[in-house]
XYZ file of C-alpha atoms in Angstrom:
753
model
C 0.038 -0.043 -0.003
C 2.831 2.421 0.977
C 4.653 1.779 -2.371
C 1.531 2.442 -4.318
C 0.801 5.808 -2.554
C 4.418 6.717 -3.082
C 4.227 6.178 -6.803
C 0.972 8.037 -7.119
C 2.501 10.926 -5.104
C 5.405 11.077 -7.543
C 2.971 11.301 -10.461
C 0.951 14.060 -8.666
C 4.205 16.066 -7.899
C 5.286 15.809 -11.595
C 1.910 17.004 -12.850
C 1.792 19.928 -10.310
C 5.403 20.960 -11.305
C 4.480 20.955 -15.033
C 1.437 23.172 -14.337
C 3.410 25.624 -12.224
C 6.013 25.967 -15.031
C 3.233 27.055 -17.369
C 2.789 30.339 -15.399
C 5.584 31.808 -17.561
C 3.484 31.586 -20.702
C 0.317 33.130 -19.168
C -1.584 35.402 -21.558
C -2.533 38.983 -20.681
C -6.284 38.511 -21.402
C -8.650 39.279 -18.597
C -11.384 36.700 -19.524
C -11.221 33.341 -17.786
C -13.170 30.302 -16.831
C -16.572 30.658 -15.291
C -17.161 29.989 -11.595
C -18.779 26.608 -10.968
C -20.985 26.353 -7.964
C -21.789 23.029 -6.191
C -23.629 21.842 -3.103
C -21.301 18.975 -2.319
C -21.240 20.125 1.388
C -24.945 20.863 1.550
C -24.271 24.610 1.020
C -23.538 26.590 -2.146
C -19.803 26.930 -2.649
C -17.368 27.312 -5.504
C -16.066 24.078 -6.897
C -12.510 25.318 -6.247
C -13.241 25.936 -2.495
C -14.582 22.497 -1.815
C -11.951 19.915 -0.413
C -13.904 17.074 -2.049
C -13.294 15.134 -5.294
C -16.352 16.306 -7.227
C -17.336 16.577 -10.854
C -20.008 19.099 -11.870
C -21.670 19.125 -15.302
C -23.942 22.132 -16.056
C -27.169 22.044 -18.065
C -25.471 23.916 -20.929
C -22.691 21.252 -21.057
C -25.211 18.419 -21.045
C -27.234 19.978 -23.806
C -24.194 20.837 -25.999
C -22.936 17.162 -25.671
C -26.415 15.794 -26.341
C -26.481 13.997 -22.969
C -29.983 12.505 -22.420
C -29.796 10.097 -19.483
C -27.897 10.050 -16.186
C -25.715 7.071 -17.163
C -23.916 9.027 -19.865
C -22.416 11.226 -17.138
C -19.855 8.443 -16.376
C -17.822 9.664 -19.387
C -16.851 12.848 -17.622
C -16.172 11.611 -14.057
C -12.938 9.566 -13.459
C -13.218 6.101 -11.805
C -16.977 6.098 -12.204
C -19.311 3.530 -13.680
C -22.948 4.315 -14.396
C -24.713 1.735 -16.433
C -28.128 0.499 -17.311
C -28.661 -2.806 -15.366
C -29.394 -6.142 -16.913
C -32.842 -6.791 -18.344
C -34.264 -3.298 -18.022
C -33.723 0.259 -19.362
C -34.193 2.196 -16.183
C -32.436 0.293 -13.409
C -28.928 1.667 -12.698
C -25.642 -0.030 -11.803
C -23.446 2.408 -10.091
C -19.758 1.962 -8.959
C -17.275 4.723 -7.900
C -13.700 3.817 -7.076
C -14.654 0.178 -7.190
C -17.406 0.421 -4.638
C -21.037 -0.125 -5.511
C -23.795 -2.829 -5.775
C -24.555 -4.936 -8.788
C -27.610 -6.856 -7.678
C -30.795 -4.732 -7.718
C -32.924 -7.188 -5.825
C -35.197 -5.722 -3.097
C -33.641 -5.425 0.282
C -30.082 -4.841 -1.009
C -28.685 -1.484 -0.246
C -26.744 0.580 -2.817
C -23.106 1.568 -2.464
C -23.494 4.858 -4.398
C -26.314 7.245 -3.321
C -28.559 8.717 -5.978
C -30.185 12.084 -5.108
C -32.808 14.262 -6.817
C -32.149 17.676 -5.220
C -31.960 16.915 -1.497
C -33.941 13.552 -1.745
C -32.314 10.223 -1.525
C -33.463 7.609 -4.033
C -33.245 4.299 -2.110
C -33.798 1.766 -5.036
C -31.960 1.404 -8.327
C -35.203 0.659 -10.241
C -35.989 3.859 -12.224
C -32.778 5.534 -11.222
C -31.620 5.913 -14.762
C -33.035 9.322 -14.953
C -33.794 11.140 -18.160
C -32.529 14.644 -18.008
C -35.539 17.125 -17.737
C -35.490 20.684 -16.444
C -32.079 20.138 -14.964
C -29.539 22.651 -13.521
C -26.515 20.326 -13.198
C -25.304 16.890 -12.197
C -22.719 16.446 -9.481
C -20.614 13.375 -8.921
C -19.130 13.125 -5.401
C -16.367 10.514 -5.258
C -15.408 8.737 -2.090
C -17.378 7.994 1.109
C -19.971 10.757 1.901
C -21.108 9.183 5.235
C -20.836 12.385 7.303
C -23.269 14.670 5.399
C -25.136 12.165 3.164
C -25.365 9.136 5.411
C -25.371 5.354 4.927
C -25.080 3.813 1.411
C -22.634 6.368 0.046
C -19.609 4.282 0.616
C -18.561 4.726 -2.964
C -19.874 8.240 -3.444
C -23.093 10.121 -4.462
C -24.732 11.310 -7.705
C -26.723 14.450 -7.308
C -29.338 15.497 -9.877
C -30.104 19.206 -9.287
C -33.139 20.667 -10.898
C -33.516 24.323 -11.974
C -34.897 26.900 -9.509
C -37.399 29.185 -11.064
C -36.399 32.769 -12.115
C -39.841 34.247 -11.534
C -40.308 35.175 -15.197
C -42.778 33.762 -17.666
C -40.947 31.106 -19.697
C -41.677 28.410 -22.194
C -39.208 26.063 -23.893
C -40.381 23.573 -26.539
C -37.848 21.103 -27.902
C -38.166 18.177 -30.369
C -35.567 15.612 -31.282
C -35.488 13.135 -34.205
C -32.845 10.475 -34.829
C -31.791 7.019 -35.947
C -33.912 4.017 -34.887
C -36.887 6.233 -35.284
C -36.093 8.447 -32.267
C -38.775 11.043 -31.669
C -38.591 13.079 -28.428
C -40.672 16.022 -27.272
C -39.747 18.115 -24.198
C -41.834 21.028 -22.996
C -40.701 23.061 -19.905
C -41.780 26.331 -18.480
C -42.759 28.552 -15.624
C -45.366 31.199 -14.913
C -45.667 33.753 -12.131
C -49.090 33.508 -10.469
C -48.304 36.400 -8.039
C -45.463 38.536 -9.191
C -42.315 38.110 -7.160
C -44.294 35.690 -4.789
C -45.836 32.610 -6.302
C -44.630 30.716 -9.304
C -45.624 27.433 -10.989
C -43.237 25.419 -13.142
C -43.811 22.365 -15.269
C -41.983 19.879 -17.465
C -43.328 17.161 -19.704
C -41.400 14.709 -21.923
C -42.324 11.988 -24.352
C -39.250 9.921 -25.304
C -39.765 7.261 -28.036
C -37.367 5.119 -30.005
C -37.500 1.826 -31.881
C -35.242 -0.929 -30.786
C -31.591 -1.441 -31.620
C -32.457 -5.138 -32.264
C -35.305 -7.556 -32.132
C -36.571 -10.764 -30.589
C -36.035 -13.366 -33.192
C -38.176 -16.213 -31.984
C -40.828 -16.644 -29.318
C -43.657 -19.046 -28.528
C -45.899 -16.107 -27.592
C -47.966 -14.328 -30.237
C -49.077 -10.708 -30.339
C -46.172 -9.134 -28.637
C -43.703 -6.359 -29.443
C -40.628 -7.840 -31.001
C -38.348 -4.789 -30.520
C -35.320 -5.153 -28.254
C -33.549 -2.195 -26.604
C -36.331 0.146 -27.478
C -37.508 3.186 -25.465
C -41.033 4.283 -24.482
C -41.006 6.825 -21.660
C -43.373 9.610 -20.613
C -42.256 11.856 -17.704
C -43.836 14.906 -16.047
C -42.793 17.283 -13.311
C -44.804 20.042 -11.544
C -43.337 22.606 -9.157
C -44.911 25.382 -7.010
C -42.670 27.864 -5.371
C -43.659 30.554 -2.867
C -41.422 33.385 -1.535
C -43.422 34.462 1.469
C -40.850 37.044 2.414
C -37.176 37.786 1.575
C -36.259 35.302 4.274
C -38.895 32.542 3.837
C -39.129 30.230 0.862
C -41.373 27.166 0.148
C -41.344 24.699 -2.773
C -43.654 21.802 -3.600
C -42.633 19.328 -6.275
C -44.389 16.368 -7.950
C -42.947 14.090 -10.527
C -43.991 10.950 -12.343
C -42.432 8.709 -14.811
C -43.980 5.902 -16.821
C -41.503 3.646 -18.631
C -43.079 1.092 -20.890
C -39.980 0.115 -22.752
C -39.673 -3.637 -23.521
C -37.723 -5.760 -21.116
C -34.242 -6.162 -22.578
C -33.258 -9.524 -24.058
C -29.635 -10.578 -23.677
C -27.230 -11.766 -26.253
C -26.323 -15.495 -26.099
C -22.533 -15.879 -26.034
C -22.733 -19.677 -26.398
C -25.064 -21.785 -28.504
C -27.902 -23.337 -26.598
C -27.746 -27.098 -26.110
C -31.493 -27.420 -25.780
C -32.594 -25.437 -28.891
C -31.453 -25.302 -32.413
C -31.490 -21.557 -32.502
C -28.007 -20.190 -33.456
C -26.147 -17.374 -31.740
C -27.747 -14.164 -33.197
C -25.824 -12.111 -35.668
C -26.373 -8.896 -33.740
C -25.595 -8.367 -29.979
C -28.927 -6.460 -29.758
C -30.962 -9.558 -30.962
C -32.348 -12.120 -28.595
C -34.827 -14.965 -28.142
C -37.394 -15.194 -25.295
C -40.213 -17.425 -24.036
C -41.566 -14.570 -21.844
C -43.733 -11.631 -22.797
C -41.594 -8.748 -23.903
C -43.558 -6.000 -22.078
C -42.044 -4.285 -19.144
C -43.169 -1.434 -16.818
C -41.605 1.010 -14.374
C -43.917 3.416 -12.614
C -42.251 6.083 -10.488
C -44.117 8.887 -8.565
C -42.827 11.221 -5.973
C -43.675 14.336 -4.009
C -41.339 16.572 -2.089
C -41.640 19.756 0.024
C -38.962 22.041 1.041
C -39.036 25.110 3.363
C -36.085 27.343 3.792
C -35.912 30.149 6.497
C -33.082 32.606 6.807
C -33.344 33.069 10.521
C -30.580 35.668 10.479
C -27.928 36.991 8.063
C -25.654 34.130 8.862
C -28.151 31.383 9.975
C -30.638 29.346 7.898
C -32.994 26.498 8.712
C -34.128 24.086 6.042
C -36.729 21.267 6.142
C -37.174 18.685 3.418
C -39.930 16.039 3.145
C -40.318 13.430 0.458
C -42.469 10.581 -0.392
C -41.719 8.241 -3.390
C -43.374 5.059 -4.758
C -42.145 2.735 -7.494
C -43.822 -0.308 -9.104
C -42.166 -2.464 -11.686
C -43.450 -5.748 -13.148
C -40.650 -7.114 -15.380
C -39.780 -10.099 -17.546
C -36.172 -11.294 -17.539
C -35.360 -14.342 -19.598
C -32.030 -15.555 -18.220
C -31.419 -18.213 -20.853
C -32.736 -16.141 -23.747
C -34.328 -19.009 -25.754
C -37.722 -19.673 -26.934
C -38.042 -22.517 -24.284
C -38.891 -22.028 -20.614
C -35.401 -23.057 -19.490
C -34.635 -20.318 -16.920
C -37.234 -17.532 -16.989
C -37.596 -14.973 -14.256
C -40.777 -12.886 -14.261
C -40.625 -10.474 -11.266
C -42.388 -7.641 -9.444
C -40.619 -4.886 -7.507
C -42.727 -2.644 -5.231
C -41.089 0.110 -3.194
C -42.184 2.951 -0.948
C -40.144 5.470 0.932
C -40.559 8.522 3.077
C -37.875 10.882 4.348
C -37.635 13.880 6.599
C -34.543 16.124 7.010
C -34.124 19.165 9.144
C -30.964 21.135 8.472
C -29.358 24.063 10.357
C -26.571 26.039 8.645
C -24.571 28.764 10.386
C -21.714 30.890 9.039
C -19.276 33.167 10.737
C -16.275 35.299 9.637
C -13.874 32.290 9.794
C -16.148 29.233 9.961
C -19.070 27.319 8.342
C -21.242 24.948 10.396
C -23.722 22.420 8.814
C -25.866 20.111 10.965
C -29.061 18.200 10.649
C -31.490 15.470 11.639
C -32.551 12.791 9.216
C -35.285 10.082 9.158
C -35.927 7.437 6.566
C -38.767 4.917 6.473
C -38.886 2.540 3.541
C -40.585 -0.655 2.456
C -39.048 -2.759 -0.323
C -41.018 -5.823 -1.495
C -40.829 -8.091 -4.433
C -41.368 -11.493 -5.911
C -39.769 -13.494 -8.601
C -40.399 -16.888 -10.235
C -37.434 -18.904 -11.420
C -39.206 -20.974 -14.057
C -37.307 -24.156 -14.865
C -39.967 -25.894 -16.958
C -37.648 -27.857 -19.220
C -35.757 -29.246 -16.219
C -39.077 -30.133 -14.570
C -40.281 -32.057 -17.632
C -36.890 -33.853 -17.642
C -37.425 -35.170 -14.141
C -41.090 -36.207 -14.785
C -43.111 -33.236 -13.525
C -45.255 -30.939 -15.740
C -43.310 -27.830 -14.584
C -40.863 -26.553 -12.078
C -40.761 -23.092 -10.408
C -38.818 -21.735 -7.515
C -40.772 -18.853 -6.100
C -39.094 -16.212 -3.928
C -41.042 -13.289 -2.398
C -40.877 -11.042 0.616
C -40.295 -7.571 2.062
C -37.494 -5.709 3.688
C -38.819 -2.822 5.831
C -36.303 -0.457 7.276
C -36.077 2.824 9.272
C -32.959 4.926 9.563
C -32.414 7.739 12.066
C -29.357 10.006 11.948
C -27.848 13.203 13.396
C -24.918 14.870 11.784
C -22.737 18.120 12.065
C -19.707 19.336 10.236
C -17.581 22.434 11.010
C -15.049 24.137 8.705
C -12.769 26.535 10.590
C -10.150 28.947 9.407
C -7.113 28.716 11.617
C -5.388 31.515 9.666
C -5.527 33.083 6.251
C -3.997 30.012 4.783
C -4.875 27.012 7.077
C -8.210 25.644 7.836
C -9.631 22.387 9.169
C -12.819 20.485 8.538
C -14.300 18.108 11.104
C -17.635 16.283 11.011
C -19.444 13.235 12.197
C -22.718 11.384 11.721
C -24.428 8.889 14.031
C -26.880 6.563 12.276
C -29.255 3.961 13.736
C -30.760 1.439 11.253
C -33.491 -0.999 12.047
C -34.694 -3.680 9.491
C -37.379 -6.223 9.400
C -37.385 -8.937 6.707
C -39.614 -11.674 5.574
C -38.704 -14.227 2.942
C -40.859 -16.873 1.340
C -39.079 -19.513 -0.742
C -39.889 -22.864 -2.089
C -40.316 -25.169 -5.067
C -43.604 -25.494 -6.937
C -44.069 -28.416 -9.371
C -45.856 -26.391 -12.022
C -45.096 -23.299 -14.176
C -46.121 -20.351 -12.108
C -46.115 -16.624 -12.859
C -46.412 -13.748 -10.312
C -49.936 -12.761 -11.218
C -53.036 -13.924 -13.181
C -53.009 -12.671 -16.665
C -49.265 -12.400 -16.828
C -49.560 -14.440 -20.030
C -52.699 -14.902 -22.044
C -55.120 -17.128 -20.115
C -52.884 -17.719 -17.078
C -54.682 -17.891 -13.755
C -52.518 -17.975 -10.641
C -53.478 -20.565 -7.985
C -54.859 -18.999 -4.880
C -53.162 -19.105 -1.399
C -49.612 -19.281 -0.254
C -47.671 -21.447 -2.628
C -44.419 -21.510 -0.746
C -43.456 -21.509 2.970
C -41.969 -18.611 4.958
C -38.276 -19.476 5.560
C -37.112 -16.252 7.225
C -38.970 -13.722 9.530
C -36.507 -11.716 11.499
C -35.350 -8.264 12.486
C -32.097 -6.649 13.421
C -30.544 -3.202 14.035
C -27.177 -1.588 13.517
C -25.696 1.790 14.544
C -22.587 3.532 13.253
C -20.489 6.623 13.942
C -18.927 7.978 10.663
C -16.427 10.791 11.054
C -14.617 13.002 8.606
C -11.604 15.137 9.285
C -9.578 17.240 6.826
C -6.922 19.958 6.653
C -6.749 22.609 3.864
C -3.993 24.942 2.886
C -4.800 27.917 0.725
C -1.480 28.801 -0.800
C -2.873 31.767 -2.671
C -6.228 32.838 -4.162
C -5.876 30.245 -7.034
C -4.217 27.348 -5.302
C -5.497 25.099 -2.460
C -4.132 21.723 -1.113
C -6.232 19.450 1.083
C -5.988 16.094 2.825
C -8.838 14.229 4.523
C -9.913 11.031 6.156
C -13.570 10.016 5.730
C -15.540 6.933 6.682
C -18.812 5.513 5.302
C -20.902 2.369 5.804
C -23.602 0.429 3.920
C -26.447 -0.837 5.925
C -26.679 -4.410 7.154
C -29.236 -6.544 5.321
C -31.047 -9.880 5.211
C -30.765 -12.270 2.271
C -33.899 -11.655 0.122
C -33.188 -15.115 -1.506
C -32.750 -16.951 1.774
C -33.738 -20.643 1.917
C -33.270 -20.889 5.716
C -33.535 -18.548 8.695
C -29.978 -17.264 8.168
C -28.794 -14.274 10.121
C -28.451 -10.869 8.538
C -25.159 -9.624 7.062
C -23.368 -6.897 8.934
C -22.840 -3.416 7.436
C -19.926 -2.779 5.070
C -17.425 -0.032 6.013
C -15.051 2.012 3.928
C -12.146 4.051 5.267
C -10.779 6.609 2.735
C -7.746 8.845 2.659
C -7.387 11.682 0.217
C -4.691 14.190 -0.818
C -5.701 16.812 -3.359
C -5.141 20.029 -5.151
C -7.543 22.502 -6.499
C -5.988 25.118 -8.795
C -6.359 27.823 -11.387
C -3.474 29.034 -13.573
C -2.739 31.437 -16.451
C -5.031 34.246 -15.198
C -7.864 31.791 -14.529
C -7.645 30.172 -18.031
C -6.376 26.783 -16.826
C -8.109 24.804 -13.989
C -6.400 21.646 -12.660
C -7.871 19.546 -9.958
C -5.995 16.467 -8.771
C -6.862 13.965 -6.082
C -4.922 10.956 -4.795
C -6.827 8.427 -2.688
C -6.622 5.140 -0.942
C -9.527 3.111 0.591
C -10.035 0.012 2.699
C -13.349 -1.750 2.120
C -14.109 -4.122 4.932
C -16.972 -6.660 5.609
C -17.986 -6.622 1.982
C -21.434 -8.208 1.603
C -21.655 -10.889 -1.157
C -24.001 -13.441 -2.420
C -22.030 -16.666 -2.761
C -23.179 -19.181 -5.314
C -22.005 -22.684 -4.411
C -21.920 -25.800 -6.530
C -24.550 -28.429 -5.781
C -25.682 -31.805 -6.985
C -29.221 -30.529 -6.881
C -29.791 -28.510 -10.049
C -33.072 -26.972 -8.691
C -31.261 -25.070 -5.915
C -30.060 -21.473 -6.345
C -27.698 -22.048 -3.361
C -27.243 -18.310 -2.699
C -25.928 -17.398 0.745
C -25.383 -13.793 1.897
C -22.572 -12.932 4.136
C -19.643 -10.651 4.955
C -16.972 -12.557 3.078
C -13.889 -10.290 3.122
C -12.159 -7.012 2.347
C -10.597 -5.091 -0.529
C -8.299 -2.118 -0.970
C -7.631 0.412 -3.661
C -5.379 3.317 -4.434
C -5.715 5.717 -7.341
C -5.588 9.137 -8.806
C -8.143 11.448 -10.446
C -7.234 14.423 -12.412
C -9.461 16.990 -14.251
C -8.245 19.789 -16.499
C -10.114 22.723 -18.157
C -8.098 25.071 -20.381
C -9.554 28.159 -22.134
C -6.978 28.232 -24.980
C -8.699 31.249 -26.603
C -11.899 33.017 -25.912
C -13.488 30.590 -28.402
C -11.696 27.388 -27.733
C -12.149 25.369 -24.570
C -10.132 22.149 -23.980
C -10.986 19.547 -21.283
C -9.285 16.399 -20.044
C -9.980 13.983 -17.193
C -8.020 10.934 -16.153
C -8.706 8.158 -13.546
C -6.455 5.405 -12.455
C -7.270 2.785 -9.783
C -5.336 -0.192 -8.514
C -7.866 -2.345 -6.596
C -7.972 -5.895 -5.445
C -9.349 -8.261 -2.798
C -7.147 -8.697 0.203
C -9.086 -11.508 1.765
C -12.251 -13.461 0.895
C -13.316 -15.993 3.574
C -15.885 -18.719 2.761
C -16.992 -21.779 4.513
C -17.082 -25.349 3.020
C -20.709 -26.345 3.393
C -19.701 -30.043 3.839
C -16.752 -29.743 6.241
C -17.464 -26.461 7.955
C -13.847 -25.398 7.332
C -13.075 -21.707 6.494
C -10.842 -20.997 3.452
C -9.573 -17.902 1.619
C -10.660 -17.766 -2.090
C -9.494 -14.182 -2.851
C -7.457 -15.497 -5.899
C -10.728 -16.096 -7.655
C -12.166 -12.683 -6.950
C -11.808 -9.372 -8.843
C -13.285 -5.954 -8.342
C -16.198 -5.747 -10.850
C -17.257 -2.835 -13.108
C -14.031 -1.043 -12.419
C -11.503 -0.401 -15.209
C -7.906 0.244 -14.112
C -8.032 3.562 -15.927
C -10.515 5.856 -17.726
C -9.886 9.109 -19.552
C -11.848 11.695 -21.540
C -10.414 14.304 -23.916
C -12.734 16.980 -25.182
C -12.857 20.226 -27.233
C -15.402 22.962 -27.496
C -15.108 25.642 -30.180
C -17.427 28.643 -30.674
C -17.937 30.235 -34.092
C -19.595 33.618 -34.065
C -21.628 34.650 -37.059
C -24.374 37.020 -38.205
C -26.956 34.214 -37.893
C -25.939 33.191 -34.416
C -23.294 31.175 -32.567
C -22.173 27.677 -33.660
C -20.586 25.522 -30.973
C -18.641 22.436 -32.175
C -18.151 19.843 -29.347
C -16.083 16.708 -29.700
C -14.866 14.138 -27.106
C -13.139 10.802 -26.824
C -13.833 8.562 -23.866
C -11.817 5.502 -23.029
C -12.429 2.670 -20.579
C -9.888 0.030 -19.771
C -10.999 -3.680 -19.627
C -13.091 -4.774 -16.673
C -14.974 -7.802 -15.371
C -18.707 -8.007 -14.887
C -18.711 -10.262 -11.854
C -16.633 -10.479 -8.682
C -16.213 -14.319 -8.444
C -14.688 -16.273 -11.271
C -16.050 -13.832 -13.877
C -16.533 -15.400 -17.298
C -17.530 -12.004 -18.776
C -14.784 -9.449 -19.403
C -15.088 -6.409 -21.529
C -11.930 -5.350 -23.342
C -10.910 -1.786 -23.321
C -12.801 0.455 -25.708
C -13.113 4.060 -26.752
C -16.165 6.088 -27.675
C -15.969 9.197 -29.926
C -18.801 11.784 -29.842
C -19.277 14.823 -32.005
C -21.990 17.587 -31.686
C -22.724 20.825 -33.630
C -24.936 23.320 -31.850
C -26.453 26.525 -33.120
C -27.992 29.407 -31.025
C -29.818 32.254 -32.772
C -28.672 35.907 -32.357
C -31.845 36.555 -30.277
C -31.177 33.375 -28.184
C -34.612 32.097 -28.778
C -34.080 29.409 -31.407
C -31.490 26.665 -30.964
C -30.607 23.415 -32.637
C -28.107 20.550 -32.247
C -26.804 17.677 -34.278
C -25.363 14.882 -32.153
C -23.380 11.845 -33.255
C -22.582 9.364 -30.371
C -20.323 6.307 -30.505
C -19.058 7.401 -33.906
C -17.177 4.210 -34.522
C -20.141 2.039 -33.524
C -18.178 0.257 -30.720
C -19.804 -2.805 -29.095
C -19.236 -2.951 -25.313
C -20.793 -5.116 -22.667
C -22.369 -3.567 -19.630
C -24.008 -6.495 -17.867
C -24.708 -10.155 -18.099
C -25.561 -13.567 -16.475
C -23.320 -16.557 -16.107
C -24.767 -19.889 -15.154
C -22.289 -22.394 -16.671
C -19.433 -24.334 -15.273
C -16.101 -23.834 -17.232
C -13.921 -26.871 -17.817
C -10.193 -27.195 -18.124
C -10.392 -27.770 -21.892
C -12.199 -24.476 -22.449
C -15.723 -26.038 -22.750
C -18.654 -25.407 -20.434
C -21.067 -27.645 -18.615
C -24.724 -26.413 -18.539
C -25.710 -24.634 -15.343
C -29.076 -24.043 -13.525
C -31.898 -24.881 -15.950
C -29.775 -27.326 -17.978
C -28.471 -24.890 -20.640
C -25.375 -22.848 -21.452
C -26.581 -19.612 -19.870
C -23.827 -17.086 -20.657
C -25.471 -13.792 -21.516
C -24.319 -10.318 -22.334
C -26.078 -6.979 -22.347
C -24.583 -4.098 -24.414
C -24.299 -0.335 -24.478
C -25.880 1.899 -27.161
C -24.648 1.579 -30.774
C -23.890 4.568 -32.973
C -26.756 7.088 -32.757
C -27.392 10.301 -34.771
C -30.008 12.802 -33.649
C -31.139 16.284 -34.542
C -32.682 18.672 -31.878
C -34.668 21.870 -32.587
C -35.948 24.154 -29.842
C -37.524 27.467 -29.138
C -37.576 29.513 -25.944
C -40.392 31.962 -25.495
């Protein structure tokens, strides 16, 4: 660990020295880079003043790059993975610095927190947000346990919406593109009472045909498009400025995603069907209905009271519901070999009361937080072909249950200036979690779906079909500190170092087959050394962070071999620990008043230190860390970008180009059979803004070289020494890949009233 930190420190010193040497060629122009404001520490600050590794992308940047969904933000944040999950278009897989959560099953806690404004989104279903009426996106890297609480052991993603200006506004935007893309977005605001009461709204219809199709199915009258998009989203906001010191806002949002369930690409031929491996990675087979649904609805209320010139009090309430019936065909054949129709049903309510106080040489942030959530679900592992092979008409393993949790926390953080150059930051959070879980699990010797009518003519049998195997509760508490030291060398150069801790909540196994105990919380200890700097009369911005982290008590579902092919054999436990060291660097250079160059680089050296498992037959513990890798985490990522403005009599043209590269990575932690080789994505956009700033247009080409890259998968096969595979659960070669978007071209035209 020390040698890795030493090497990274040498790299950081070299970069810093090179930057300082550039002062000699500074230009005499007065213009410079714009100030970027963030709320990473729950108060509005300049990006360059915040001793936190954070990437902020403004609404203008997102629009000029043609960014449409939250997952695309991963291209601009080092050591960050944001992907659509397996089988659906709107479930997120998020990893930062090698820390995250891949399995989206109910009851599992995320490792990267997703926030809409000040509201925590507890579940990954529906968290692939389409960008509508947004101000900026912030990516906070590293544990954020002090200010943001549990389940931010990797970091946090903040989706910040626009606050209303008070003027009457209307923005209408349409987009057309390849694969019959046809999007309409309408946003606006209107003052009901001048300078007092405003209403804002946003509405989007986002439609696109599939990148591929379902080639064969035994079900008639279903949509054959694969990787399509069918989303309608709406947002309504009411803001009331009662006085200069008192502000209220009420927000409602709803999203209806009727995109088809994604079919995976078979990487191996099926041993039970004659269908070949598809020609396109976006084509698939299925024996399930192709429909899918994600319903999201939320309401939030915020009150902000400036008690005094240097003291404010804020209260935030939220209530969110999500419901998602989904069809995931694990084997991706026209036979019912390994089908998993499922339902996810989640509710959450949060309350947060925050007190901020500022003095001449200090900033103080504190608060109380309460979360109450219920996460329920059910899935059927349909193994009909296997059942028929053993002489029964069908075979289904049904798993259902709920995980109900409450979380209470109190937090405080103080930043204090010791002198004009030195300051310290110290904070802590105390969290108390309580969780109740119930799991039903058992075999049914028939083909069973979650509900009547799931397929044409199907009627679900009444009553409890499987027994309750777990009904338990547990609680955990954790004190998560943060301490840091900052040195402001001059107005444009700051160095900082910090220690931060985070934890991910303990949890019960939602796939439990026995009354097994809950897994303990995960913990992450992180050290950072960083620099925030601006050079060349504020024309060059360079922010560099070195980090190391220890990730202990990692929760993991262990899949063990068994002679019984009907068993899933999934045990949840704290199996071991991992460590990582790395560097993150972000540069912005205003080469001329019309040319902006950007670059970001992330490197991480991460591996498992210890993975302890128990042999189910002998009861002996053993270390199997040699078979484990950190998933969804390339050793390095980088992004190079250029933005050039051409001024003309008909308006401004902005040409934007970028190249994003991800090194190779594995998809699974244990004995991963799915590895994505390193790949690069080139994007080009041309934007136009009229002289009156009312009309605008954009032409966006993404993934210019049409790269194919894997973002998810399933592996239920047993590799053999000769390179062949033995069939896994269900009796087939289930090795499946899901892929990112192909080359797309779109044209956007908009008008602002």
